[in-house]
Coordinates of C-alpha atoms and ligand atoms in Angstrom, one line a residue:
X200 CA 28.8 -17.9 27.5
X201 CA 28.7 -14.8 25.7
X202 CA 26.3 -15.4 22.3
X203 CA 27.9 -13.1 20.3
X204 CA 31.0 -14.8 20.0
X205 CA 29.5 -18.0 18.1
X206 CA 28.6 -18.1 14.4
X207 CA 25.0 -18.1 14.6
X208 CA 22.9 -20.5 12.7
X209 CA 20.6 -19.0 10.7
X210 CA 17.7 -19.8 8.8
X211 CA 15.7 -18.0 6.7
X212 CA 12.0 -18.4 6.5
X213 CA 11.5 -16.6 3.5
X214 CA 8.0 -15.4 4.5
X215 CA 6.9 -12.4 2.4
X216 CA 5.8 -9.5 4.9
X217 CA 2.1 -8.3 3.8
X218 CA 0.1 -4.8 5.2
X219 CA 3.5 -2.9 3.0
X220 CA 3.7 -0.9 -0.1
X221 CA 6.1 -2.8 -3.0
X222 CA 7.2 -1.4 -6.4
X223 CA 5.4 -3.5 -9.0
X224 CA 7.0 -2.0 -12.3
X225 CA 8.6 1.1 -13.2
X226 CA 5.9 4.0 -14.1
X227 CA 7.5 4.4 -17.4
X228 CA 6.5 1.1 -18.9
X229 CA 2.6 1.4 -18.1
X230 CA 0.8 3.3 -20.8
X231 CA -2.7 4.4 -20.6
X232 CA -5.4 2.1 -22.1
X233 CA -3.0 -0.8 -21.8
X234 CA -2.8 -4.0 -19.2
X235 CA 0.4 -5.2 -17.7
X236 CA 1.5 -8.4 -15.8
X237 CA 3.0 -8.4 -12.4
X238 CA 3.6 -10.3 -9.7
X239 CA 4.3 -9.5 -5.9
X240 CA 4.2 -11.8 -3.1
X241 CA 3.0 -14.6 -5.6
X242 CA -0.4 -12.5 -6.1
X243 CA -0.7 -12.1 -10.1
X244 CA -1.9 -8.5 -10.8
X245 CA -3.2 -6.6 -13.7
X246 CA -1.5 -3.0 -13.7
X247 CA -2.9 -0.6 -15.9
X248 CA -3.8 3.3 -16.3
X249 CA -6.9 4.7 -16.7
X250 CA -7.6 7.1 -19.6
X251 CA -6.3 10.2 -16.7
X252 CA -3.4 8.0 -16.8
X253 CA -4.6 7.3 -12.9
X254 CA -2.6 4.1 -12.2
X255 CA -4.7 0.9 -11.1
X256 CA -3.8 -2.5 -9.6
X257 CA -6.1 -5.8 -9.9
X258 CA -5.9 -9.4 -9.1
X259 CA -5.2 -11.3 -12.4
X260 CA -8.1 -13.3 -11.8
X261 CA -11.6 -12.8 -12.6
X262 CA -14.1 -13.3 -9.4
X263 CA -16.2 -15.7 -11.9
X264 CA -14.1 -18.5 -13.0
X265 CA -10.4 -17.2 -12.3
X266 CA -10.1 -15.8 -16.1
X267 CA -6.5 -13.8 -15.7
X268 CA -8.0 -10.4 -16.7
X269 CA -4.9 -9.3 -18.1
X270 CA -6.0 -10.7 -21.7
X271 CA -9.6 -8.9 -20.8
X272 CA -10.9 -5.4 -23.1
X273 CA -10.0 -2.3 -21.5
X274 CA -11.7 0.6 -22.0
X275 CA -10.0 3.4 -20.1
X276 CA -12.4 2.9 -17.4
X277 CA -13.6 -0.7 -16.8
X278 CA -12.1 -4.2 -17.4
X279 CA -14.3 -7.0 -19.1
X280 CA -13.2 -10.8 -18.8
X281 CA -12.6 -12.2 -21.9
X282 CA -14.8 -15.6 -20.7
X283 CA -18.2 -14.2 -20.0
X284 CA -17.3 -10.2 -20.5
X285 CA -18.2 -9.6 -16.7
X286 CA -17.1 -5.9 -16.5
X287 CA -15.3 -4.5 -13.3
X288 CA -14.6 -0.9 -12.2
X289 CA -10.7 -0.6 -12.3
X290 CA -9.6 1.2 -9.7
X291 CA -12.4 -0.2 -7.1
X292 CA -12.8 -3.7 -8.6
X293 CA -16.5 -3.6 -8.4
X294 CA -18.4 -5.3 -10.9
X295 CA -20.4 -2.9 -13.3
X296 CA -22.2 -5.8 -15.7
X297 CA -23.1 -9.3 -16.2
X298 CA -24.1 -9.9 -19.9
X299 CA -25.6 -13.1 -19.0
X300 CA -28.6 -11.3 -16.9
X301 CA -32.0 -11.0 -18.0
X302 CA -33.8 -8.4 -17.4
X303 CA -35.9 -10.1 -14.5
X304 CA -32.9 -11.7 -12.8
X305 CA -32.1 -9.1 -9.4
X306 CA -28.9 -10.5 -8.7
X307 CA -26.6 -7.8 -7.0
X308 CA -24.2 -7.3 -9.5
X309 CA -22.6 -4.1 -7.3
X310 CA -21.9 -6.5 -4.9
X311 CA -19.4 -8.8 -6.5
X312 CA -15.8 -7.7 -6.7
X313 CA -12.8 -8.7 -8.5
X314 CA -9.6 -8.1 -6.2
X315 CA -8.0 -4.7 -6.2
X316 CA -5.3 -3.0 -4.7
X317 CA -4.0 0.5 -3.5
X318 CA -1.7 1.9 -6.4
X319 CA -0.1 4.5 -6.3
X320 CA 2.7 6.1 -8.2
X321 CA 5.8 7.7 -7.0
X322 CA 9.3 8.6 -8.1
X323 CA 9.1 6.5 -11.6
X324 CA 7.7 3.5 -10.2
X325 CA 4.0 2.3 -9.8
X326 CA 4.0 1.2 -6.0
X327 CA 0.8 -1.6 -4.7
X328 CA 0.2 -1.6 -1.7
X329 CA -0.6 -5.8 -0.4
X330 CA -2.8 -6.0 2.5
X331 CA -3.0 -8.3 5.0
X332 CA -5.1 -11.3 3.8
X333 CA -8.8 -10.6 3.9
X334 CA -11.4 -12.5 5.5
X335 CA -12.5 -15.4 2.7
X336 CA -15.4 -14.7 0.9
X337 CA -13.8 -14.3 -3.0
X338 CA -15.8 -12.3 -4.9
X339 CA -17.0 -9.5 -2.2
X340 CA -14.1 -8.1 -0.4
X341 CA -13.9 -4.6 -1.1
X342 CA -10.9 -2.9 -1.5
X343 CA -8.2 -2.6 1.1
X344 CA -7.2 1.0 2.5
X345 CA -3.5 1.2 2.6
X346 CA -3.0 3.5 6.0
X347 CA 0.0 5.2 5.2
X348 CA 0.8 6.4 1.2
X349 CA 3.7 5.3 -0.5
X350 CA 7.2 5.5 0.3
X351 CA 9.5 8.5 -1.6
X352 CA 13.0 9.3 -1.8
X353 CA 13.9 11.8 0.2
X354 CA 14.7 15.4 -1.7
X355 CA 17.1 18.5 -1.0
X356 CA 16.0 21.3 -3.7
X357 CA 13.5 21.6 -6.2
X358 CA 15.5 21.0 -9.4
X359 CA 16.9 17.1 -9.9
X360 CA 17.6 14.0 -11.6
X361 CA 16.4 11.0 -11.6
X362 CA 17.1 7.5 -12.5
X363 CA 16.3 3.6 -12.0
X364 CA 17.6 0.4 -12.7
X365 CA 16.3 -3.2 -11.6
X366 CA 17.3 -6.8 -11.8
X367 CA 16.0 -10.1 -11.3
X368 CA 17.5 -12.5 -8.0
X369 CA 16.7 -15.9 -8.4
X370 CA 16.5 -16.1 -4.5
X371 CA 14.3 -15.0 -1.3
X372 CA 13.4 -12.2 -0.3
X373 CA 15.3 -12.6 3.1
X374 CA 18.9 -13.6 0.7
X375 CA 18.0 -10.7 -1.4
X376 CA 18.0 -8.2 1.4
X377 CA 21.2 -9.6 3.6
X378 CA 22.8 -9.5 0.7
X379 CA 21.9 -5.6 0.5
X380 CA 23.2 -4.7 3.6
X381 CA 26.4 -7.1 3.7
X382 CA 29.6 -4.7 3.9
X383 CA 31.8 -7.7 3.8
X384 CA 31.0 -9.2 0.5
X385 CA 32.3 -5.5 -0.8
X386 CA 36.2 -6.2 -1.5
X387 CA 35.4 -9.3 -3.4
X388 CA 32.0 -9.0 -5.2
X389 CA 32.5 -5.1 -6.5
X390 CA 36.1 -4.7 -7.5
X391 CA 36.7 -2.1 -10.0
X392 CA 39.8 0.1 -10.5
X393 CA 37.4 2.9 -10.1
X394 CA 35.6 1.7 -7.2
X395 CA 38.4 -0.4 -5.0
X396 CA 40.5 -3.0 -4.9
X397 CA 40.2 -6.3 -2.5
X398 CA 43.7 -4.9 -1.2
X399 CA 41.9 -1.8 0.1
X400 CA 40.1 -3.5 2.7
X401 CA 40.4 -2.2 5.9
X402 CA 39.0 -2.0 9.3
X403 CA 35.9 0.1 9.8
X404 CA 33.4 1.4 12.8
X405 CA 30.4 2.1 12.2
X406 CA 27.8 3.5 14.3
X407 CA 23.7 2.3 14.1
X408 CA 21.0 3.7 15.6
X409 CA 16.9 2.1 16.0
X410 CA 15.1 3.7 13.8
X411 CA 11.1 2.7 14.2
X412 CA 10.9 -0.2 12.0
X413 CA 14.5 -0.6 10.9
X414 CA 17.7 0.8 11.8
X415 CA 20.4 3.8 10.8
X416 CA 23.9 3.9 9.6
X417 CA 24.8 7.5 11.7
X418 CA 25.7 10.1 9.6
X419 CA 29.5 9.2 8.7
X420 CA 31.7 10.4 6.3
X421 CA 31.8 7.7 3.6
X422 CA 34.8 5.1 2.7
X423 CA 37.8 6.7 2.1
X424 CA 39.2 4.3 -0.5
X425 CA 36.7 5.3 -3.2
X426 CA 38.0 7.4 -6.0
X427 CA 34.0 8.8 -6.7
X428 CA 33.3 9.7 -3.0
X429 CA 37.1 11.8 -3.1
X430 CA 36.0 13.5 -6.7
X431 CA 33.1 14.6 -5.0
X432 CA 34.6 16.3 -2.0
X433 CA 36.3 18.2 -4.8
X434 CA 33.8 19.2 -6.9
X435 CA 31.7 20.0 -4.1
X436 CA 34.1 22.0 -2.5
X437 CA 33.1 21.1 0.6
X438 CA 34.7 19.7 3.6
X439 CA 32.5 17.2 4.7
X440 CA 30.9 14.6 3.5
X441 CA 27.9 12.8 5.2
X442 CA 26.1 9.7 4.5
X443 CA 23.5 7.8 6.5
X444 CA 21.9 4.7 5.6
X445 CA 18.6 3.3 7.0
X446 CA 17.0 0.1 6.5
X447 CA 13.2 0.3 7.2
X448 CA 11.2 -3.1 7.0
X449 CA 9.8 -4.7 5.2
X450 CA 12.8 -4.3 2.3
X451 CA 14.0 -0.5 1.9
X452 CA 17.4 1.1 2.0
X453 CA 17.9 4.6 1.9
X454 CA 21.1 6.4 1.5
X455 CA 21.7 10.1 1.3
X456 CA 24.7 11.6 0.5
X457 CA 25.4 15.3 1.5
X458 CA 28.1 17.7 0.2
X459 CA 27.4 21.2 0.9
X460 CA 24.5 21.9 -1.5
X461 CA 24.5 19.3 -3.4
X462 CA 23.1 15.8 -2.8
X463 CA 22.1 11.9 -3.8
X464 CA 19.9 9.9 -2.4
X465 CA 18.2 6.7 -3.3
X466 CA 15.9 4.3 -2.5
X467 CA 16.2 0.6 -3.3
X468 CA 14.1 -1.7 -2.6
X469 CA 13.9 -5.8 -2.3
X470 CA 10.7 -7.0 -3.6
X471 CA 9.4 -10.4 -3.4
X472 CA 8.3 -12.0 -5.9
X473 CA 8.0 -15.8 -4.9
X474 CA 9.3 -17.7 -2.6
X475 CA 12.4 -18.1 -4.6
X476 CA 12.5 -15.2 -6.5
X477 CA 13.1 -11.4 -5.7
X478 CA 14.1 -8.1 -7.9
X479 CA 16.1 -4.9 -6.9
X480 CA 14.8 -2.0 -7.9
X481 CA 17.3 1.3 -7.4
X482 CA 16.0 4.4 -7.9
X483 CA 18.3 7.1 -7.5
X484 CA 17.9 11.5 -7.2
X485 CA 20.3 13.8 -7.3
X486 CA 21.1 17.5 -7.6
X487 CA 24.9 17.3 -8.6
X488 CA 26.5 17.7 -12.0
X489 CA 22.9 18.2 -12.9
X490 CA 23.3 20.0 -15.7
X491 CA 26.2 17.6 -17.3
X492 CA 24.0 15.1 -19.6
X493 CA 26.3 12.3 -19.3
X494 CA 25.9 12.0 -16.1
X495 CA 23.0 10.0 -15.8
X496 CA 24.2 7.2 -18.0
X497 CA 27.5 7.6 -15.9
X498 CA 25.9 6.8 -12.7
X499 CA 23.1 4.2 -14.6
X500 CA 26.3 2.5 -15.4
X501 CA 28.0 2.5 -12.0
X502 CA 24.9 1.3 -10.2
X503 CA 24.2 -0.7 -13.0
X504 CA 27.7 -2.3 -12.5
X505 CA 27.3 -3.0 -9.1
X506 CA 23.8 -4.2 -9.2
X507 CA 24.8 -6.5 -12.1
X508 CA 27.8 -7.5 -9.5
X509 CA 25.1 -8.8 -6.9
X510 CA 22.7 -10.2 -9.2
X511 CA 25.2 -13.1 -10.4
X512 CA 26.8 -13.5 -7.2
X513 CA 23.5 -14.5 -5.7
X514 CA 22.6 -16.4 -9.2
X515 CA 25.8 -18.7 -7.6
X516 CA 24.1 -18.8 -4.7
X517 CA 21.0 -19.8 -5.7
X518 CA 22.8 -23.1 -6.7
X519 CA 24.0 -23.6 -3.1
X520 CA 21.1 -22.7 -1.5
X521 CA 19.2 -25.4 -4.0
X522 CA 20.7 -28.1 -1.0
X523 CA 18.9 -26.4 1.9
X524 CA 22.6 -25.8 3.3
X525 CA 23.4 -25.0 7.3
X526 CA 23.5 -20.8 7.1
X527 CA 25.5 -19.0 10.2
X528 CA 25.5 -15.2 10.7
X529 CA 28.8 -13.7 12.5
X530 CA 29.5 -10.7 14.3
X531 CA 30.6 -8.2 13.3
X532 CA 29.9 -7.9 9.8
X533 CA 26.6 -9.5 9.9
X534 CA 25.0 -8.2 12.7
X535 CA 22.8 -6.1 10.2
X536 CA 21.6 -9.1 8.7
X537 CA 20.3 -10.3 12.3
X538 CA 18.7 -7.0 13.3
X539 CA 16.5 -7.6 9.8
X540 CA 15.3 -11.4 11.1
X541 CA 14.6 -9.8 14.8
X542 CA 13.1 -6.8 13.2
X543 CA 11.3 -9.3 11.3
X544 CA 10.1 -11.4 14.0
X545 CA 9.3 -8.3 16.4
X546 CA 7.0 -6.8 13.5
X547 CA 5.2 -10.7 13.3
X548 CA 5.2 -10.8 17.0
X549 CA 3.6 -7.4 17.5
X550 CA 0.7 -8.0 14.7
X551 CA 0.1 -11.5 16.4
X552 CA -0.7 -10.2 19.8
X553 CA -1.6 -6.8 19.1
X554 CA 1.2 -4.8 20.9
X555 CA 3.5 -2.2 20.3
X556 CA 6.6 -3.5 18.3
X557 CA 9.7 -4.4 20.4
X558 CA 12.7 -3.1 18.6
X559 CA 15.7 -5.7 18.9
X560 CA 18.0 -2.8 19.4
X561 CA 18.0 -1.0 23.0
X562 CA 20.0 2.1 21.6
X563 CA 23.0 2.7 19.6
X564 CA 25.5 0.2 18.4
X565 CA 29.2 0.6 17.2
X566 CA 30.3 -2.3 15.0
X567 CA 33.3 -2.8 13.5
X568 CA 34.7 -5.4 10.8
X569 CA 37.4 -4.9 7.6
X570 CA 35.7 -4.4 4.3
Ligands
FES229 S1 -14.5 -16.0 -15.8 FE1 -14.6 -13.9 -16.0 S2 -16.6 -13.6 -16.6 FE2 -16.5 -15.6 -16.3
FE2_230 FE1 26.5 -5.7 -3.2

């Protein structure tokens, strides 16, 4: 019997990918000599900048006694706990001083080390990069390399805008991103007179390409019952329009729009926070109307809509999920959502025994579904 004609059951595992750069908090809300709170992949972290305004990333917990750091005295340059005033290097975590030494006492203080992370910051966000966990030994595991840098959004010309917005899901990461990449949840979760109707669904194809580590949305010319996307053909004067759309594990989608010489693109991403928690970030750069100054708040406000849109629909959720309820994936529309658990299993599968990933998808793929 064919597979792909039966709802599949589904169940998601929720596990939280490590070895991956995440966005921790936007760039814009960490100022030098201060200490912020963040969590990713239920590791608490201490995010900071240094007095170059060099962005750093610690684990919230001293090496000592497990002191959360964050309440600790920064200096520009080091970290002291506010329990026993060990000091720690910030962007290497090595500890610098123990007060409680004397002078005879050789203890190795360069050898102890509070956790830190690979930071890095990139198109208004402050990005950590989560290894995969360590060999035990708290206290002396020196900092992880990260082996690629961070991710960026992809950019057309020199001069443009940018933006983000972010909100808070009360649900896993793996709910988070299927509910991303759903096209059929479109008609009745963002209806807007600008945007469409649930009358204006209608049947679609699609084409989807492997990508390494994810997959692409071909280059299409994007719905045609959005007002927006027909203003822009107009303003752009040109004739076509093309958008492609990747998602690359462990949680980004990429869209870029092109219209002649002018373009958008964005990056959003679906961090995990906890098991049960997640946050969308959308960071979004464009060259169009650049030079208009409403436009930003105009397009913080569509996004923002549609963000918003998501964020209680899967607050709803959250409450049906609370019974551990049967989950089935169907074809067509949710074929995406299954590529992201093989992808997700192939990338588990490949670090457990050491070989090359095998990509679920053998070549290109042309779905189809109303939305
Ligand atoms: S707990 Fe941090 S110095 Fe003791
Ligand atoms: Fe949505």
């Amino acid at each position: 019997m064919p597979e792909l004609d039966l709802p599949q059951r589904q169940a998601t595992d929720t596990l939280m990918l490590t070895g991956f750069w995440y966005r921790a908090l936007p760039a814009d809300r960490v100022h030098r000599n201060q200490l912020h709170k963040a969590t990713l992949l239920e590791i608490p972290l201490v995010i900071g900048r240094d007095r170059q305004g060099q962005p750093f990333a610690l684990r919230d917990s001293c090496p000592h006694r497990g002191m959360p750091l964050n309440s600790g005295k920064f200096d520009g340059e080091n970290l002291e706990c506010p329990y026993h005033g060990w000091q720690f290097d910030v962007h290497n975590g090595q500890c610098q001083l123990i007060p409680s030494l004397t002078s005879d006492q050789t203890m190795r203080v360069d050898r102890i080390y509070a956790g830190s992370y690979p930071c890095e910051e990139q198109d208004s966000f402050i990005w950590v990069y989560i290894p995969d966990p360590g060999p035990q030994g708290a206290g002396f595991t020196k900092p992880a390399q990260a082996c690629e840098p961070a991710p960026t959004i992809e950019k057309f010309s020199e001069k443009y805008k940018l933006a983000y917005l972010q909100a808070e899901m009360p649900v896993s990461i793996d709910h988070g991103i299927i509910g991303l990449m759903d096209p059929a949840h479109g008609p009745f979760v963002h209806q807007a007179w600008w945007w469409r109707t649930r009358h204006s669904i209608h049947e679609k194809q699609k084409n989807f390409e492997p990508i390494p580590n994810g997959f692409r949305m071909s280059a299409h010319s994007p719905s045609s019952n959005s007002a927006p996307y027909k203003l822009l053909r107009l303003y752009a004067d040109a004739d076509s329009i093309s958008t492609t759309i990747d998602f690359i594990l462990p949680n980004i989608r990429t869209e870029t729009i092109r219209a002649g010489k002018y373009w958008f693109s964005s990056l959003t991403t679906v961090t995990p926070i906890a098991r049960t928690h997640c946050r969308i970030d959308v960071v979004a750069a464009w060259n169009l109307f650049r030079w208009v100054p409403f436009v930003p708040g105009l397009l913080k406000f569509v996004f923002g809509k549609f963000v918003e849109q998501d964020r209680r629909t899967m607050e709803m959720q959250a409450e049906g999920l609370k019974h551990n309820p049967h989950l089935m994936l169907i074809d067509d529309a949710d074929r995406p959502a299954k590529w992201y658990f093989q992808l997700k299993a192939a990338h588990l599968e490949s670090k457990c025994t050491g070989q090359p990933m095998k990509h679920p998808m053998s070549g290109p793929v042309t779905l189809n579904w109303r939305s």
